Tab-separated table of C-alpha atoms in Angstrom:
chain	number	residue	atom	x	y	z
A	17	MET	CA	-17.458	-11.258	9.514
A	18	ILE	CA	-21.151	-10.476	8.664
A	19	ILE	CA	-23.338	-8.778	11.181
A	20	LYS	CA	-27.117	-8.982	11.135
A	21	PHE	CA	-29.461	-6.707	12.995
A	22	GLN	CA	-32.363	-8.204	15.033
A	23	ASN	CA	-35.721	-7.266	13.516
A	24	SER	CA	-34.029	-5.767	10.231
A	25	SER	CA	-32.613	-6.921	6.958
A	26	ASP	CA	-29.509	-4.439	7.380
A	27	THR	CA	-26.118	-6.266	7.548
A	28	LEU	CA	-22.586	-5.149	8.095
A	29	TRP	CA	-19.526	-6.752	6.641
A	30	LEU	CA	-16.702	-6.318	9.228
A	31	PRO	CA	-12.993	-6.606	7.962
A	32	ILE	CA	-12.289	-9.346	10.422
A	33	TYR	CA	-12.406	-13.040	10.564
A	34	SER	CA	-13.204	-13.637	14.617
A	35	LEU	CA	-15.435	-12.248	17.162
A	36	ASN	CA	-15.610	-13.245	20.877
A	37	ASP	CA	-12.382	-15.373	20.622
A	38	GLU	CA	-11.862	-16.719	24.190
A	39	VAL	CA	-7.878	-16.494	23.569
A	40	HIS	CA	-7.644	-13.784	26.079
A	41	GLN	CA	-8.360	-16.216	28.785
A	42	SER	CA	-5.196	-18.385	27.972
A	43	SER	CA	-1.600	-17.404	28.912
A	44	LEU	CA	-0.903	-17.435	25.071
A	45	PHE	CA	-2.812	-14.326	24.796
A	46	PHE	CA	-0.004	-12.373	26.482
A	47	LEU	CA	2.549	-13.755	24.337
A	48	LEU	CA	0.737	-12.929	21.089
A	49	ALA	CA	-0.300	-9.547	22.381
A	50	PHE	CA	3.208	-8.807	23.244
A	51	LEU	CA	4.570	-9.967	19.710
A	52	GLN	CA	1.921	-7.880	18.094
A	53	ALA	CA	2.759	-4.911	19.950
A	54	ALA	CA	6.428	-5.438	19.113
A	55	LEU	CA	5.585	-5.901	15.278
A	56	PHE	CA	3.331	-2.647	15.525
A	57	ILE	CA	6.127	-0.489	17.172
A	58	PHE	CA	8.796	-1.964	14.455
A	59	THR	CA	6.488	-1.564	11.521
A	60	GLY	CA	5.783	1.973	12.631
A	61	TYR	CA	9.546	2.908	12.834
A	62	VAL	CA	10.105	1.410	9.400
A	63	VAL	CA	7.230	3.312	7.753
A	64	VAL	CA	8.233	6.520	9.193
A	65	ARG	CA	11.819	6.305	8.219
A	66	SER	CA	11.118	4.940	4.881
A	67	CYS	CA	8.689	7.871	4.221
A	68	TYR	CA	11.317	10.158	5.323
A	69	ILE	CA	13.936	8.579	3.037
A	70	PHE	CA	11.528	8.535	-0.089
A	71	LEU	CA	10.865	12.536	0.514
A	72	THR	CA	14.653	13.221	1.240
A	73	VAL	CA	16.669	11.006	-0.828
A	74	LYS	CA	15.329	11.727	-4.063
A	75	ILE	CA	15.618	8.724	-6.487
A	76	PHE	CA	12.615	9.732	-8.310
A	77	HIS	CA	10.618	12.666	-8.983
A	78	GLU	CA	9.059	14.276	-5.979
A	79	ASN	CA	5.573	13.600	-7.122
A	80	LYS	CA	6.033	10.064	-7.003
A	81	SER	CA	7.854	10.315	-3.708
A	82	ILE	CA	4.971	12.106	-2.265
A	83	LEU	CA	2.363	9.676	-3.263
A	84	MET	CA	4.712	6.836	-1.874
A	85	ALA	CA	4.967	8.596	1.340
A	86	TRP	CA	1.244	9.290	1.476
A	87	PHE	CA	-0.016	5.742	1.076
A	88	PHE	CA	2.472	4.072	3.347
A	89	ILE	CA	1.846	6.612	6.300
A	90	GLN	CA	-1.838	5.431	5.987
A	91	TRP	CA	-0.631	2.260	7.750
A	92	PHE	CA	-1.123	4.172	10.998
A	93	GLU	CA	-4.869	4.522	9.873
A	94	GLY	CA	-5.127	0.756	9.599
A	95	VAL	CA	-3.291	0.285	13.126
A	96	ILE	CA	-5.806	2.667	15.017
A	97	ALA	CA	-8.668	0.876	13.603
A	98	LYS	CA	-7.002	-2.651	14.579
A	99	ILE	CA	-6.280	-1.534	18.109
A	100	ILE	CA	-10.114	-0.590	18.425
A	101	ILE	CA	-11.347	-3.845	16.882
A	102	PHE	CA	-8.848	-6.075	18.850
A	103	PRO	CA	-10.865	-6.231	22.043
A	104	PHE	CA	-13.940	-7.585	20.216
A	105	GLN	CA	-11.989	-10.040	18.463
A	106	THR	CA	-10.328	-11.625	21.410
A	107	GLY	CA	-13.540	-11.498	23.534
A	108	ILE	CA	-12.506	-8.796	25.985
A	109	ILE	CA	-15.551	-6.995	25.081
A	110	VAL	CA	-18.324	-9.262	24.039
A	111	PHE	CA	-20.279	-8.582	20.928
A	112	GLY	CA	-23.659	-10.236	19.862
A	113	ASN	CA	-26.841	-11.438	21.427
A	114	ASP	CA	-25.187	-14.697	22.686
A	115	PRO	CA	-21.836	-13.756	24.624
A	116	ASN	CA	-21.029	-17.551	24.907
A	117	ILE	CA	-20.496	-18.105	21.093
A	118	THR	CA	-17.176	-17.652	19.348
A	119	HIS	CA	-17.735	-16.478	15.676
A	120	TYR	CA	-15.534	-17.225	12.748
A	121	GLY	CA	-16.058	-16.377	9.272
A	122	TRP	CA	-15.243	-13.715	6.608
A	123	TRP	CA	-18.271	-13.439	4.478
A	124	THR	CA	-21.614	-15.277	3.934
A	125	GLU	CA	-25.090	-15.368	2.562
A	126	GLU	CA	-26.508	-17.714	5.083
A	127	GLU	CA	-28.388	-15.931	7.937
A	128	ASN	CA	-27.652	-18.715	10.574
A	129	GLU	CA	-23.946	-17.969	9.962
A	130	MET	CA	-24.169	-14.300	10.545
A	131	VAL	CA	-23.785	-12.599	13.945
A	132	LEU	CA	-27.162	-11.502	15.022
A	133	VAL	CA	-27.107	-8.325	17.333
A	134	GLN	CA	-29.639	-5.709	18.636
A	135	ASN	CA	-30.277	-2.654	16.454
A	136	GLN	CA	-29.248	-0.420	19.379
A	137	HIS	CA	-26.278	-2.378	20.525
A	138	PRO	CA	-24.098	-0.176	22.659
A	139	TYR	CA	-20.655	-1.183	20.938
A	140	ILE	CA	-22.219	-1.026	17.402
A	141	LEU	CA	-20.899	2.794	16.827
A	142	PRO	CA	-17.140	2.120	17.817
A	143	LEU	CA	-17.213	-1.198	16.017
A	144	PHE	CA	-18.741	0.436	12.941
A	145	LEU	CA	-16.464	3.504	12.617
A	146	SER	CA	-13.391	1.239	13.283
A	147	SER	CA	-14.343	-1.154	10.719
A	148	TRP	CA	-15.002	1.882	8.166
A	149	ILE	CA	-11.538	2.992	8.804
A	150	LEU	CA	-10.068	-0.216	8.443
A	151	TRP	CA	-11.901	-1.021	5.114
A	152	HIS	CA	-10.736	2.489	4.012
A	153	TYR	CA	-7.067	1.506	4.916
A	154	VAL	CA	-7.494	-1.875	2.693
A	155	TYR	CA	-8.903	-0.289	-0.354
A	156	SER	CA	-6.271	2.611	-0.135
A	157	MET	CA	-3.683	0.141	-0.467
A	158	ILE	CA	-5.411	-1.532	-3.384
A	159	PHE	CA	-5.811	1.826	-5.182
A	160	ALA	CA	-2.239	3.028	-4.134
A	161	LEU	CA	-0.611	1.021	-7.080
A	162	VAL	CA	-3.174	2.338	-9.545
A	163	THR	CA	-2.473	5.978	-8.418
A	164	LEU	CA	1.404	5.242	-9.039
A	165	VAL	CA	0.545	3.989	-12.639
A	166	LEU	CA	-1.394	7.200	-12.994
A	167	GLU	CA	1.496	9.316	-11.845
A	168	ARG	CA	3.767	7.695	-14.230
A	169	LEU	CA	1.658	7.994	-17.086
A	170	CYS	CA	1.629	11.916	-16.355
A	171	ALA	CA	5.285	11.693	-16.376
A	172	THR	CA	5.443	10.004	-19.757
A	173	TYR	CA	2.847	12.551	-21.169
A	174	TYR	CA	4.863	15.619	-19.961
A	175	ILE	CA	8.315	13.807	-20.687
A	176	GLU	CA	9.705	16.958	-22.260
A	177	ASP	CA	9.702	18.968	-18.983
A	178	TYR	CA	8.487	16.621	-16.205
A	179	GLU	CA	11.594	16.678	-14.689
A	180	HIS	CA	12.334	20.205	-14.041
A	181	VAL	CA	8.721	21.361	-13.713
A	182	ARG	CA	7.015	20.609	-10.226
A	183	ARG	CA	3.352	20.051	-11.179
A	184	ARG	CA	2.749	19.511	-7.320
A	185	HIS	CA	-0.930	19.562	-8.210
A	186	ILE	CA	-0.376	16.032	-9.733
A	187	PRO	CA	0.022	14.096	-6.535
A	188	TYR	CA	-2.504	16.008	-4.637
A	189	LEU	CA	-5.252	15.542	-7.180
A	190	LEU	CA	-4.546	11.773	-7.472
A	191	ILE	CA	-4.767	11.429	-3.513
A	192	ALA	CA	-8.022	13.575	-3.544
A	193	PHE	CA	-9.043	11.343	-6.508
A	194	THR	CA	-8.327	8.158	-4.552
A	195	ASN	CA	-10.039	9.207	-1.437
A	196	ILE	CA	-13.081	10.294	-3.302
A	197	ILE	CA	-13.478	6.594	-4.348
A	198	THR	CA	-12.144	4.807	-1.428
A	199	ILE	CA	-14.135	6.536	1.439
A	200	PRO	CA	-17.834	5.951	-0.206
A	201	TYR	CA	-16.515	2.484	-1.467
A	202	SER	CA	-15.230	1.451	2.076
A	203	PHE	CA	-18.879	2.633	3.481
A	204	PHE	CA	-20.691	0.491	0.960
A	205	ILE	CA	-18.505	-2.626	1.534
A	206	LEU	CA	-19.017	-2.059	5.365
A	207	ASN	CA	-22.812	-2.003	5.072
A	208	ASN	CA	-22.633	-4.987	2.648
A	209	PHE	CA	-24.211	-3.014	-0.106
A	210	ILE	CA	-21.779	-4.622	-2.778
A	211	PRO	CA	-21.978	-8.291	-3.310
A	212	PHE	CA	-18.719	-10.264	-2.639
A	213	SER	CA	-18.446	-11.283	-6.322
A	214	ILE	CA	-18.475	-7.569	-7.264
A	215	ALA	CA	-15.823	-6.627	-4.615
A	216	PHE	CA	-13.629	-9.345	-5.696
A	217	ALA	CA	-13.889	-8.594	-9.389
A	218	GLN	CA	-13.088	-4.968	-8.516
A	219	CYS	CA	-9.822	-6.018	-7.069
A	220	VAL	CA	-9.221	-8.234	-10.257
A	221	ALA	CA	-9.600	-5.275	-12.199
A	222	ASN	CA	-7.357	-3.159	-10.351
A	223	GLY	CA	-4.728	-5.798	-10.635
A	224	ALA	CA	-5.169	-6.295	-14.184
A	225	PHE	CA	-5.033	-2.206	-14.583
A	226	ILE	CA	-1.794	-2.194	-12.583
A	227	PHE	CA	-0.310	-5.014	-14.833
A	228	PHE	CA	-1.137	-3.957	-18.038
A	229	GLY	CA	-0.615	-0.238	-17.219
A	230	TYR	CA	2.842	-0.830	-16.122
A	231	ILE	CA	3.653	-3.036	-18.945
A	232	THR	CA	2.389	-0.308	-21.579
A	233	PHE	CA	4.398	2.090	-19.561
A	234	GLY	CA	7.496	0.165	-19.697
A	235	PHE	CA	7.318	-0.612	-23.501
A	236	ILE	CA	6.580	2.922	-24.264
A	237	ASN	CA	9.602	4.368	-22.289
A	238	ILE	CA	11.989	1.670	-23.643
A	239	TYR	CA	10.864	2.327	-27.064
A	240	SER	CA	11.319	6.267	-26.375
A	241	LYS	CA	14.810	5.684	-25.199
A	242	LYS	CA	15.947	3.632	-28.157
A	243	LYS	CA	14.423	6.368	-30.377
A	244	LEU	CA	16.279	8.980	-28.593
A	245	ASP	CA	19.541	7.231	-28.635
A	246	ASN	CA	19.312	6.907	-32.294
A	247	ARG	CA	18.638	10.649	-32.576
A	248	LYS	CA	21.992	11.315	-30.621
A	249	ALA	CA	23.851	8.890	-32.449
A	250	ARG	CA	22.820	10.703	-35.729
A	251	GLY	CA	23.515	14.121	-34.179
A	252	CYS	CA	19.941	15.588	-34.371
A	253	ASP	CA	19.355	18.909	-32.987
A	254	SER	CA	16.059	17.555	-31.379
A	255	TYR	CA	17.881	15.456	-28.965
A	256	SER	CA	16.978	16.348	-25.424
A	257	LEU	CA	18.875	15.356	-22.446
A	258	ALA	CA	15.986	16.378	-20.008
A	259	LYS	CA	13.960	13.874	-21.914
A	260	LYS	CA	16.518	11.335	-21.794
A	261	PHE	CA	16.972	11.721	-17.914
A	262	GLN	CA	12.971	11.245	-17.556
A	263	ILE	CA	12.732	8.385	-19.611
A	264	GLU	CA	15.515	6.582	-17.756
A	265	GLU	CA	13.763	7.525	-14.447
A	266	ASN	CA	10.704	5.886	-16.003
A	267	ILE	CA	12.490	2.886	-16.844
A	268	ARG	CA	13.909	2.658	-13.217
A	269	SER	CA	10.635	3.192	-11.895
A	270	PHE	CA	9.270	0.406	-14.019
A	271	LYS	CA	11.929	-1.965	-12.730
A	272	LEU	CA	11.225	-0.946	-9.184
A	273	ALA	CA	7.313	-1.570	-9.732
A	274	ILE	CA	7.992	-5.071	-10.741
A	275	LYS	CA	9.807	-5.865	-7.681
A	276	MET	CA	7.208	-4.136	-5.560
A	277	VAL	CA	4.244	-6.062	-7.388
A	278	ILE	CA	6.037	-9.397	-6.896
A	279	ALA	CA	6.337	-8.747	-3.365
A	280	ALA	CA	2.736	-7.658	-3.105
A	281	VAL	CA	1.370	-10.806	-5.127
A	282	THR	CA	3.474	-13.034	-3.048
A	283	TYR	CA	2.426	-11.600	0.191
A	284	LEU	CA	-1.311	-11.724	-0.968
A	285	MET	CA	-0.846	-15.311	-1.893
A	286	LEU	CA	0.377	-15.865	1.806
A	287	ALA	CA	-2.731	-14.065	3.190
A	288	LEU	CA	-5.167	-16.142	0.874
A	289	PHE	CA	-3.419	-19.286	1.930
A	290	ILE	CA	-4.094	-18.622	5.689
A	291	VAL	CA	-7.641	-17.772	4.786
A	292	LEU	CA	-8.083	-21.092	3.022
A	293	LEU	CA	-6.695	-23.056	6.064
A	294	LEU	CA	-9.304	-21.005	8.169
A	295	VAL	CA	-12.153	-21.638	5.849
A	296	TYR	CA	-11.624	-25.488	5.303
A	297	LYS	CA	-10.486	-25.851	9.080
A	298	VAL	CA	-7.386	-27.696	8.077
A	299	PHE	CA	-5.840	-27.147	11.507
A	300	ASP	CA	-9.044	-27.430	13.466
A	301	GLY	CA	-8.991	-26.140	16.970
A	302	TYR	CA	-6.053	-23.648	16.195
A	303	GLU	CA	-8.316	-20.996	14.765
A	304	SER	CA	-7.428	-18.308	17.046
A	305	ILE	CA	-3.836	-18.673	16.259
A	306	LEU	CA	-4.268	-18.539	12.470
A	307	VAL	CA	-6.731	-15.624	12.855
A	308	HIS	CA	-3.864	-13.675	14.760
A	309	ILE	CA	-1.503	-14.601	12.171
A	310	PHE	CA	-3.928	-13.695	9.514
A	311	ASP	CA	-4.622	-10.043	11.208
A	312	ASN	CA	-0.797	-9.352	11.497
A	313	VAL	CA	-0.197	-10.326	7.699
A	314	ILE	CA	-2.887	-7.677	6.506
A	315	LEU	CA	-1.225	-5.171	8.686
A	316	GLY	CA	2.395	-6.291	7.834
A	317	ALA	CA	2.075	-5.621	4.163
A	318	ALA	CA	3.459	-2.101	4.701
A	319	LEU	CA	6.586	-3.483	6.625
A	320	ILE	CA	7.264	-5.932	3.625
A	321	LEU	CA	6.728	-3.374	0.865
A	322	CYS	CA	8.775	-0.619	2.689
A	323	LEU	CA	11.813	-3.085	3.122
A	324	THR	CA	11.338	-4.268	-0.570
A	325	LEU	CA	11.543	-0.456	-1.876
A	326	ILE	CA	14.361	0.299	0.498
A	327	ALA	CA	16.346	-2.695	-0.909
A	328	CYS	CA	15.881	-1.685	-4.564
A	329	SER	CA	18.269	1.533	-4.041
A	330	PRO	CA	21.706	1.794	-2.688
A	331	SER	CA	21.295	4.974	-1.590
A	332	TRP	CA	17.911	4.356	0.283
A	333	THR	CA	19.548	1.230	1.732
A	334	GLU	CA	22.500	3.145	3.093
A	335	SER	CA	20.252	5.797	4.479
A	336	PHE	CA	18.130	3.515	6.282
A	337	LEU	CA	20.947	1.310	7.697
A	338	SER	CA	23.068	4.229	8.759
A	339	GLN	CA	20.276	5.521	10.998
A	340	LEU	CA	19.295	2.267	12.671
A	341	PRO	CA	19.766	2.155	16.371
A	342	ILE	CA	23.114	0.494	17.426
A	343	ILE	CA	23.650	-1.051	13.944
A	344	GLY	CA	24.019	2.481	12.388
A	345	SER	CA	26.664	3.682	14.793
A	346	TYR	CA	29.082	0.802	13.634
A	347	ARG	CA	28.750	1.634	9.999
A	348	SER	CA	31.307	3.697	8.483
A	349	PRO	CA	29.997	6.712	6.572
A	350	ARG	CA	29.786	6.726	2.878
A	351	VAL	CA	29.008	8.824	0.045
A	352	ALA	CA	25.553	8.195	-1.190
A	353	HIS	CA	25.081	6.928	-4.627
A	354	PHE	CA	21.916	8.568	-5.931
A	355	ASN	CA	20.535	6.805	-8.872
A	356	PHE	CA	19.137	9.678	-10.544
A	357	LEU	CA	22.839	11.093	-11.282
A	358	PRO	CA	24.051	10.675	-14.835
A	359	ASP	CA	26.483	7.762	-15.402
A	360	ALA	CA	30.270	8.275	-14.879
A	361	ASN	CA	30.802	7.651	-18.529
A	362	SER	CA	28.623	10.669	-19.269
A	363	SER	CA	30.623	13.405	-21.008
A	364	THR	CA	31.098	17.015	-20.038
A	365	THR	CA	29.635	18.129	-23.200
A	366	GLU	CA	26.443	16.207	-22.665
A	367	SER	CA	26.228	17.942	-19.161
A	368	ASP	CA	26.586	21.187	-20.632
A	369	VAL	CA	24.164	20.722	-23.193
A	370	TYR	CA	21.723	19.408	-20.615
A	371	PHE	CA	22.067	22.609	-18.101
A	372	LYS	CA	21.827	24.793	-21.299
A	373	GLN	CA	18.358	23.246	-22.066
A	374	LEU	CA	17.186	23.610	-18.382
A	375	LYS	CA	18.199	27.229	-18.323
A	376	THR	CA	16.329	27.861	-21.554
A	377	ALA	CA	13.252	25.873	-20.243
A	378	TRP	CA	13.222	28.208	-17.132
A	379	LEU	CA	13.405	31.504	-19.028
């Protein structure tokens, strides 16, 4: 939604599709509000449980787990912003010079399609701040996969000792790097300083980097695994179990990323499909329902991706289900299957070599 200030050329691009919707005057509003509150509560529970599982059930290196937990916990940032924006969308708080007009739109260059407001509108500050926070959440999610690619590239670069050397500075620097980009970028987007074409191209560029980054990362580690297996078969002294386990972790991470990217792309296509229905007014007269669904689709991404990741690992799934209210009490306790452990066929000699190598590395 583009907001234009009266007697000024300044505009704002709010991350919402509707303003002053009169849905609050309908009995349907209470049903939608109840369903949204229930969805937020359930999503919040899943996000918190998932982040706890990522950090405690260590399927991957703790650096990767820290990054995953950080980006998912940012969902609460988006929810707080959405709660502030919600009254403006539903018409509980009227915004704009003409309170009788309901506005629908995402982005436009036509001034007659923008929402005209006074320069000193009393509600502009809370709407500005909440929109900035919501844009920051959106772009944090867009850059999250990029950050995970960079962390896995670090794991590949330090492959000789990444498993047992913490290097905690890597996730912290990546988180700081992401916010250095997303905080000002979301500010520029909100103030409509960045054209729609460039904002769209930036999302495409991120997607391309993620795709080719993970493909390159996957091929490098598959090639390294074959090379290392050949060294083992020849009995070379340079064979390293620590390196082998790190490569196998990288390959597992690559497989998990494929599933996560597929889920994310499918979810994005659903969101874009709903936008097309709104833009082309396929269901004319039902915009309020579609807008409500679209808003929940945006904030529901964290729920879908969390459940997708949890389902990718038996130990994550078991830990999640065992703590569910009611359901967890009926599940029999099991020994968790941690994916990072060596296969059952690994020999005792191989394990001895591995721990000797770790002991040497720590000296």
